[in-house]
Amino acid sequence: MDPDAVAKAFVEHYYRTFDSNRPALVSLYQDGSMLTFEGQKFLGPAAIAGKLGSLPFAQCQHDIATVDCQPSGPQGGMLVFVSGSLRTGPEEHPLKFSQMFQLLPAGGSFYVQNDMFRLNYGGVSLTNTDLNDGAYDGYTGDIWSFDLSILEFYMGRFPFGENLGKQGD
Amino acid sequence: MDGQGKDEEGSNGAGGGSDQLDVVATAFVEYYYHTFDTNRAALAALYGHGSMLSFEGDRVAGADEIGRKLAGLPFEQCRHVVCTVDCQPTPSFPGGILVFVSGNLQLAGEEHQLRFSQMFQLVPIEQGSFYVQNDIFRLNYG
């Protein structure tokens, strides 16, 4: 079995399942499986599926840019390292991410023993249209709305109050 | 969103063990990039006969080849700034650790920093040190 082919097949299956039938991901993990998602740690299929099911977007689309793999040791495991982007809606900015898996063989197939996910992004920037005499800076505005998407990803809701006035107060 | 990641079912479970792992992983990462940035030739000593490196998709195996690959990278001076370090135990080797890093790479003479991600599988040897069994590196283009 060609390890590259196995890795590629796994990655396609994983993200297709994530994007179209997220609850079904639970079957890819076993009791000792671990997920670290943006620094938060989860153990076991129920906790992992609970986290993935509670992410603050109903729909998403992963686009995979790179897949690297290496055999991980005498048990026949495989390390898979993915980078790509993630879109949480047709109007949303794509978020870049990296993710690593260790797959271990079981019953003729593989399960995910280790899973770590991180968004890749630069710093948060702030805009203040008072500095521009009220003129809208489209470039800065794009960075701002992208950063808001990231905050929303973390927080599960729009980051600021519901009743914002024009000046954001 | 709860910040601690300790859910009702399957809370991190490893307890104090996982903090210990974080300490080890962070210490390794600091040592690795400090060595890379100041004495790149010394990195080869971190790899063994069966180690593997994938660097931007190029695969090499064994400490000698890996040392040559790293020494031959097309930049003289660089500085890694680590932003995140995540780690988990791996059952593939007793006491083994998977480490997942993201950060920035500043090349001498370049105006803009490059973003990178890297993963390691560390395997313990005597006296609390580790060698790198697996190493995968990717730049993250923005």
Short mmCIF file of C-alpha atoms in Angstrom, two decimals:
data_model
loop_
_atom_site.label_atom_id
_atom_site.label_comp_id
_atom_site.label_asym_id
_atom_site.label_seq_id
_atom_site.Cartn_x
_atom_site.Cartn_y
_atom_site.Cartn_z
CA MET A 1 0.00 0.00 0.00
CA ASP A 2 1.58 3.25 -1.12
CA PRO A 3 1.73 5.56 1.93
CA ASP A 4 1.31 8.69 -0.19
CA ALA A 5 -1.85 7.24 -1.71
CA VAL A 6 -3.17 6.32 1.73
CA ALA A 7 -2.47 9.82 3.05
CA LYS A 8 -4.11 11.47 0.08
CA ALA A 9 -7.17 9.23 0.34
CA PHE A 10 -7.47 9.90 4.05
CA VAL A 11 -7.19 13.67 3.62
CA GLU A 12 -9.84 13.71 0.91
CA HIS A 13 -12.16 11.58 3.00
CA TYR A 14 -11.58 13.59 6.18
CA TYR A 15 -12.30 17.02 4.72
CA ARG A 16 -15.16 15.82 2.53
CA THR A 17 -16.77 14.34 5.65
CA PHE A 18 -16.04 17.51 7.62
CA ASP A 19 -17.64 19.67 4.95
CA SER A 20 -20.67 17.53 4.17
CA ASN A 21 -21.43 15.36 7.22
CA ARG A 22 -19.49 16.65 10.20
CA PRO A 23 -21.05 14.31 12.82
CA ALA A 24 -19.69 11.32 10.88
CA LEU A 25 -16.14 12.36 11.81
CA VAL A 26 -16.67 10.68 15.20
CA SER A 27 -16.06 7.27 13.62
CA LEU A 28 -12.51 8.28 12.64
CA TYR A 29 -11.41 8.53 16.28
CA GLN A 30 -11.01 5.94 19.02
CA ASP A 31 -11.08 6.10 22.82
CA GLY A 32 -7.52 7.32 23.28
CA SER A 33 -7.59 9.74 20.35
CA MET A 34 -6.56 13.33 20.99
CA LEU A 35 -7.48 16.59 19.32
CA THR A 36 -5.80 19.92 19.99
CA PHE A 37 -7.87 22.60 18.28
CA GLU A 38 -6.41 26.11 18.46
CA GLY A 39 -4.71 25.12 21.69
CA GLN A 40 -7.74 23.51 23.35
CA LYS A 41 -7.32 19.80 24.16
CA PHE A 42 -9.95 17.08 23.78
CA LEU A 43 -9.74 13.35 24.47
CA GLY A 44 -11.89 10.61 22.96
CA PRO A 45 -14.42 10.54 20.14
CA ALA A 46 -17.32 12.10 22.05
CA ALA A 47 -15.38 15.15 23.24
CA ILE A 48 -13.72 15.56 19.85
CA ALA A 49 -16.97 15.29 17.92
CA GLY A 50 -18.55 17.63 20.45
CA LYS A 51 -15.91 20.26 19.74
CA LEU A 52 -16.08 19.90 15.98
CA GLY A 53 -19.87 19.97 16.08
CA SER A 54 -19.91 23.15 18.15
CA LEU A 55 -17.71 25.26 15.88
CA PRO A 56 -19.44 28.55 15.10
CA PHE A 57 -20.32 27.89 11.50
CA ALA A 58 -22.89 25.57 10.01
CA GLN A 59 -21.17 25.18 6.68
CA CYS A 60 -17.59 25.14 5.61
CA GLN A 61 -15.40 24.26 2.70
CA HIS A 62 -11.80 23.14 3.07
CA ASP A 63 -9.43 23.66 0.14
CA ILE A 64 -6.22 21.64 0.51
CA ALA A 65 -2.97 23.16 -0.70
CA THR A 66 -0.32 20.65 0.49
CA VAL A 67 -0.22 17.14 1.94
CA ASP A 68 3.00 15.64 3.32
CA CYS A 69 3.31 12.24 4.95
CA GLN A 70 5.91 10.07 6.62
CA PRO A 71 5.73 6.68 8.29
CA SER A 72 5.64 7.21 12.03
CA GLY A 73 7.13 4.05 13.50
CA PRO A 74 7.08 0.30 14.10
CA GLN A 75 3.29 0.16 14.59
CA GLY A 76 2.70 1.06 10.96
CA GLY A 77 1.38 4.52 11.72
CA MET A 78 1.52 7.51 9.43
CA LEU A 79 2.05 11.20 10.04
CA VAL A 80 0.09 13.46 7.72
CA PHE A 81 0.70 17.22 7.53
CA VAL A 82 -1.82 19.37 5.70
CA SER A 83 -2.05 23.02 4.80
CA GLY A 84 -4.92 24.77 3.11
CA SER A 85 -7.71 27.23 3.57
CA LEU A 86 -11.15 27.08 5.07
CA ARG A 87 -14.18 29.09 4.01
CA THR A 88 -17.15 29.31 6.38
CA GLY A 89 -19.57 30.75 3.86
CA PRO A 90 -19.62 31.94 0.26
CA GLU A 91 -19.10 35.59 1.25
CA GLU A 92 -16.49 34.89 3.90
CA HIS A 93 -12.74 35.38 3.61
CA PRO A 94 -10.87 32.08 3.44
CA LEU A 95 -8.92 31.31 6.62
CA LYS A 96 -5.57 29.61 6.20
CA PHE A 97 -4.88 26.58 8.38
CA SER A 98 -2.38 23.83 9.06
CA GLN A 99 -3.26 20.46 10.55
CA MET A 100 -1.35 17.35 11.47
CA PHE A 101 -2.65 13.82 12.01
CA GLN A 102 -1.13 10.57 13.19
CA LEU A 103 -3.07 7.69 11.68
CA LEU A 104 -2.74 4.22 13.19
CA PRO A 105 -3.84 1.00 11.52
CA ALA A 106 -6.87 -0.87 12.83
CA GLY A 107 -8.92 -3.58 11.20
CA GLY A 108 -7.54 -3.04 7.72
CA SER A 109 -8.13 0.69 7.84
CA PHE A 110 -6.75 3.68 9.77
CA TYR A 111 -8.05 5.80 12.61
CA VAL A 112 -6.91 9.19 13.87
CA GLN A 113 -4.86 8.83 17.05
CA ASN A 114 -3.52 12.41 17.09
CA ASP A 115 -5.00 15.52 15.51
CA MET A 116 -3.73 19.10 15.89
CA PHE A 117 -5.24 22.09 14.11
CA ARG A 118 -4.07 25.70 13.88
CA LEU A 119 -5.20 28.67 11.88
CA ASN A 120 -2.37 30.54 10.17
CA TYR A 121 -2.77 34.28 10.26
CA GLY A 122 -0.95 37.51 11.02
CA GLY A 123 -1.66 40.03 13.76
CA VAL A 124 -4.97 41.74 14.41
CA SER A 125 -5.01 45.32 13.24
CA LEU A 126 -7.37 48.10 14.20
CA THR A 127 -8.84 50.81 12.07
CA ASN A 128 -10.10 54.17 13.12
CA THR A 129 -11.78 56.22 10.47
CA ASP A 130 -11.28 59.34 12.58
CA LEU A 131 -7.69 59.17 11.44
CA ASN A 132 -8.76 59.35 7.82
CA ASP A 133 -11.27 62.18 8.30
CA GLY A 134 -14.00 59.59 7.97
CA ALA A 135 -12.78 58.30 4.63
CA TYR A 136 -12.99 54.55 4.28
CA ASP A 137 -9.67 52.83 3.74
CA GLY A 138 -10.59 49.76 1.75
CA TYR A 139 -7.29 47.97 2.29
CA THR A 140 -7.37 48.40 6.06
CA GLY A 141 -11.05 47.59 6.00
CA ASP A 142 -10.34 44.26 4.34
CA ILE A 143 -7.79 43.39 7.03
CA TRP A 144 -10.29 44.44 9.69
CA SER A 145 -13.09 42.30 8.32
CA PHE A 146 -10.72 39.35 7.92
CA ASP A 147 -9.62 39.71 11.54
CA LEU A 148 -13.26 39.90 12.60
CA SER A 149 -13.81 36.59 10.85
CA ILE A 150 -10.99 35.11 12.91
CA LEU A 151 -12.40 36.49 16.17
CA GLU A 152 -15.82 35.19 15.24
CA PHE A 153 -14.26 31.79 14.56
CA TYR A 154 -12.83 31.78 18.06
CA MET A 155 -15.73 33.26 19.95
CA GLY A 156 -18.67 31.63 18.23
CA ARG A 157 -20.39 34.94 17.66
CA PHE A 158 -19.78 38.39 16.20
CA PRO A 159 -17.12 39.81 18.51
CA PHE A 160 -18.81 43.05 19.47
CA GLY A 161 -22.13 44.12 20.91
CA GLU A 162 -25.38 43.80 19.04
CA ASN A 163 -26.35 47.46 19.30
CA LEU A 164 -23.33 49.23 17.90
CA GLY A 165 -23.65 52.88 17.02
CA LYS A 166 -21.95 54.42 14.00
CA GLN A 167 -18.73 55.10 15.91
CA GLY A 168 -18.65 51.55 17.28
CA ASP A 169 -19.71 52.64 20.74
CA MET B 1 -16.44 29.37 23.97
CA ASP B 2 -14.82 27.89 27.07
CA GLY B 3 -11.17 28.65 27.26
CA GLN B 4 -9.86 25.68 29.17
CA GLY B 5 -10.79 22.90 26.80
CA LYS B 6 -11.83 20.65 29.66
CA ASP B 7 -15.19 19.29 28.58
CA GLU B 8 -17.48 17.14 30.70
CA GLU B 9 -16.62 14.01 28.78
CA GLY B 10 -13.06 13.30 27.91
CA SER B 11 -11.41 16.27 29.53
CA ASN B 12 -7.80 16.35 28.67
CA GLY B 13 -7.31 13.28 30.82
CA ALA B 14 -3.54 13.52 30.91
CA GLY B 15 -3.71 16.05 33.73
CA GLY B 16 -0.29 16.99 35.07
CA GLY B 17 1.31 14.71 32.48
CA SER B 18 0.20 16.98 29.69
CA ASP B 19 1.77 20.03 31.37
CA GLN B 20 5.04 18.14 31.59
CA LEU B 21 4.81 17.37 27.91
CA ASP B 22 4.26 21.06 27.15
CA VAL B 23 7.41 21.95 29.11
CA VAL B 24 9.46 19.38 27.22
CA ALA B 25 8.05 20.36 23.83
CA THR B 26 8.64 24.06 24.43
CA ALA B 27 12.20 23.43 25.59
CA PHE B 28 12.91 21.34 22.51
CA VAL B 29 11.40 23.91 20.16
CA GLU B 30 13.44 26.74 21.69
CA TYR B 31 16.61 24.69 21.42
CA TYR B 32 15.88 23.56 17.87
CA TYR B 33 15.30 27.03 16.42
CA HIS B 34 18.08 28.64 18.39
CA THR B 35 20.44 26.02 16.99
CA PHE B 36 19.02 26.45 13.47
CA ASP B 37 19.51 30.22 13.66
CA THR B 38 22.98 30.28 15.24
CA ASN B 39 24.73 26.99 14.44
CA ARG B 40 22.84 25.16 11.71
CA ALA B 41 25.50 22.47 11.31
CA ALA B 42 24.79 21.27 14.84
CA LEU B 43 21.22 20.31 13.91
CA ALA B 44 22.35 17.07 12.28
CA ALA B 45 23.12 15.68 15.74
CA LEU B 46 19.40 15.83 16.54
CA TYR B 47 18.55 13.23 13.88
CA GLY B 48 19.25 9.52 13.75
CA HIS B 49 19.88 6.88 11.14
CA GLY B 50 16.17 6.33 10.49
CA SER B 51 15.04 9.95 10.73
CA MET B 52 13.07 11.61 7.99
CA LEU B 53 12.74 15.22 6.90
CA SER B 54 10.24 16.64 4.41
CA PHE B 55 11.21 20.22 3.64
CA GLU B 56 8.78 21.98 1.32
CA GLY B 57 7.93 18.61 -0.18
CA ASP B 58 11.54 17.40 -0.61
CA ARG B 59 12.08 14.18 1.32
CA VAL B 60 15.42 13.08 2.75
CA ALA B 61 16.30 10.33 5.21
CA GLY B 62 19.09 9.76 7.71
CA ALA B 63 21.08 12.25 9.74
CA ASP B 64 23.77 12.81 7.09
CA GLU B 65 21.34 13.59 4.27
CA ILE B 66 19.23 15.74 6.55
CA GLY B 67 22.29 17.68 7.70
CA ARG B 68 23.26 18.25 4.07
CA LYS B 69 19.77 19.38 3.15
CA LEU B 70 19.59 21.89 5.97
CA ALA B 71 23.10 23.19 5.33
CA GLY B 72 22.27 23.61 1.63
CA LEU B 73 19.16 25.73 2.07
CA PRO B 74 19.35 28.87 -0.04
CA PHE B 75 19.79 31.36 2.78
CA GLU B 76 22.69 32.11 5.06
CA GLN B 77 21.14 33.76 8.04
CA CYS B 78 17.66 33.41 9.39
CA ARG B 79 15.65 33.95 12.53
CA HIS B 80 12.69 31.83 13.58
CA VAL B 81 10.05 33.40 15.81
CA VAL B 82 7.74 30.78 17.29
CA CYS B 83 4.08 31.76 17.66
CA THR B 84 2.39 28.51 18.73
CA VAL B 85 3.55 25.14 20.08
CA ASP B 86 1.12 22.25 20.49
CA CYS B 87 2.07 18.76 21.59
CA GLN B 88 0.56 15.35 22.24
CA PRO B 89 1.97 11.99 23.33
CA THR B 90 2.41 9.43 20.56
CA PRO B 91 2.00 5.68 21.11
CA SER B 92 4.46 4.95 18.30
CA PHE B 93 7.44 5.19 20.68
CA PRO B 94 7.41 4.95 24.51
CA GLY B 95 7.65 8.49 25.81
CA GLY B 96 7.43 9.89 22.29
CA ILE B 97 5.96 13.34 21.61
CA LEU B 98 4.37 14.96 18.58
CA VAL B 99 5.10 18.67 18.38
CA PHE B 100 3.28 21.09 16.06
CA VAL B 101 4.76 24.56 15.63
CA SER B 102 3.75 27.68 13.77
CA GLY B 103 5.71 30.87 13.52
CA ASN B 104 7.54 33.38 11.38
CA LEU B 105 10.85 33.10 9.58
CA GLN B 106 12.89 36.22 8.89
CA LEU B 107 15.57 35.82 6.24
CA ALA B 108 18.50 38.23 6.27
CA GLY B 109 18.03 40.90 3.66
CA GLU B 110 14.35 40.14 3.10
CA GLU B 111 11.82 42.81 3.96
CA HIS B 112 8.89 40.51 4.74
CA GLN B 113 8.71 37.63 7.17
CA LEU B 114 7.62 34.22 5.96
CA ARG B 115 5.01 32.25 7.84
CA PHE B 116 5.76 28.56 8.51
CA SER B 117 4.37 25.44 10.15
CA GLN B 118 6.43 22.45 11.22
CA MET B 119 5.81 19.16 12.94
CA PHE B 120 8.21 16.84 14.77
CA GLN B 121 7.97 13.37 16.27
CA LEU B 122 10.46 13.28 19.14
CA VAL B 123 11.74 9.99 20.58
CA PRO B 124 13.44 9.92 23.99
CA ILE B 125 17.00 8.76 24.46
CA GLU B 126 18.88 8.63 27.73
CA GLN B 127 19.09 11.45 30.23
CA GLY B 128 15.91 13.23 29.24
CA SER B 129 16.93 14.21 25.75
CA PHE B 130 15.26 13.45 22.45
CA TYR B 131 16.08 12.83 18.84
CA VAL B 132 13.93 13.84 15.90
CA GLN B 133 12.44 10.79 14.20
CA ASN B 134 10.13 12.78 11.87
CA ASP B 135 10.29 16.38 10.72
CA ILE B 136 7.95 18.05 8.22
CA PHE B 137 8.31 21.74 7.32
CA ARG B 138 6.07 23.94 5.18
CA LEU B 139 5.98 27.62 4.45
CA ASN B 140 2.47 29.09 4.63
CA TYR B 141 2.07 31.54 1.80
CA GLY B 142 -0.37 34.34 2.54
#
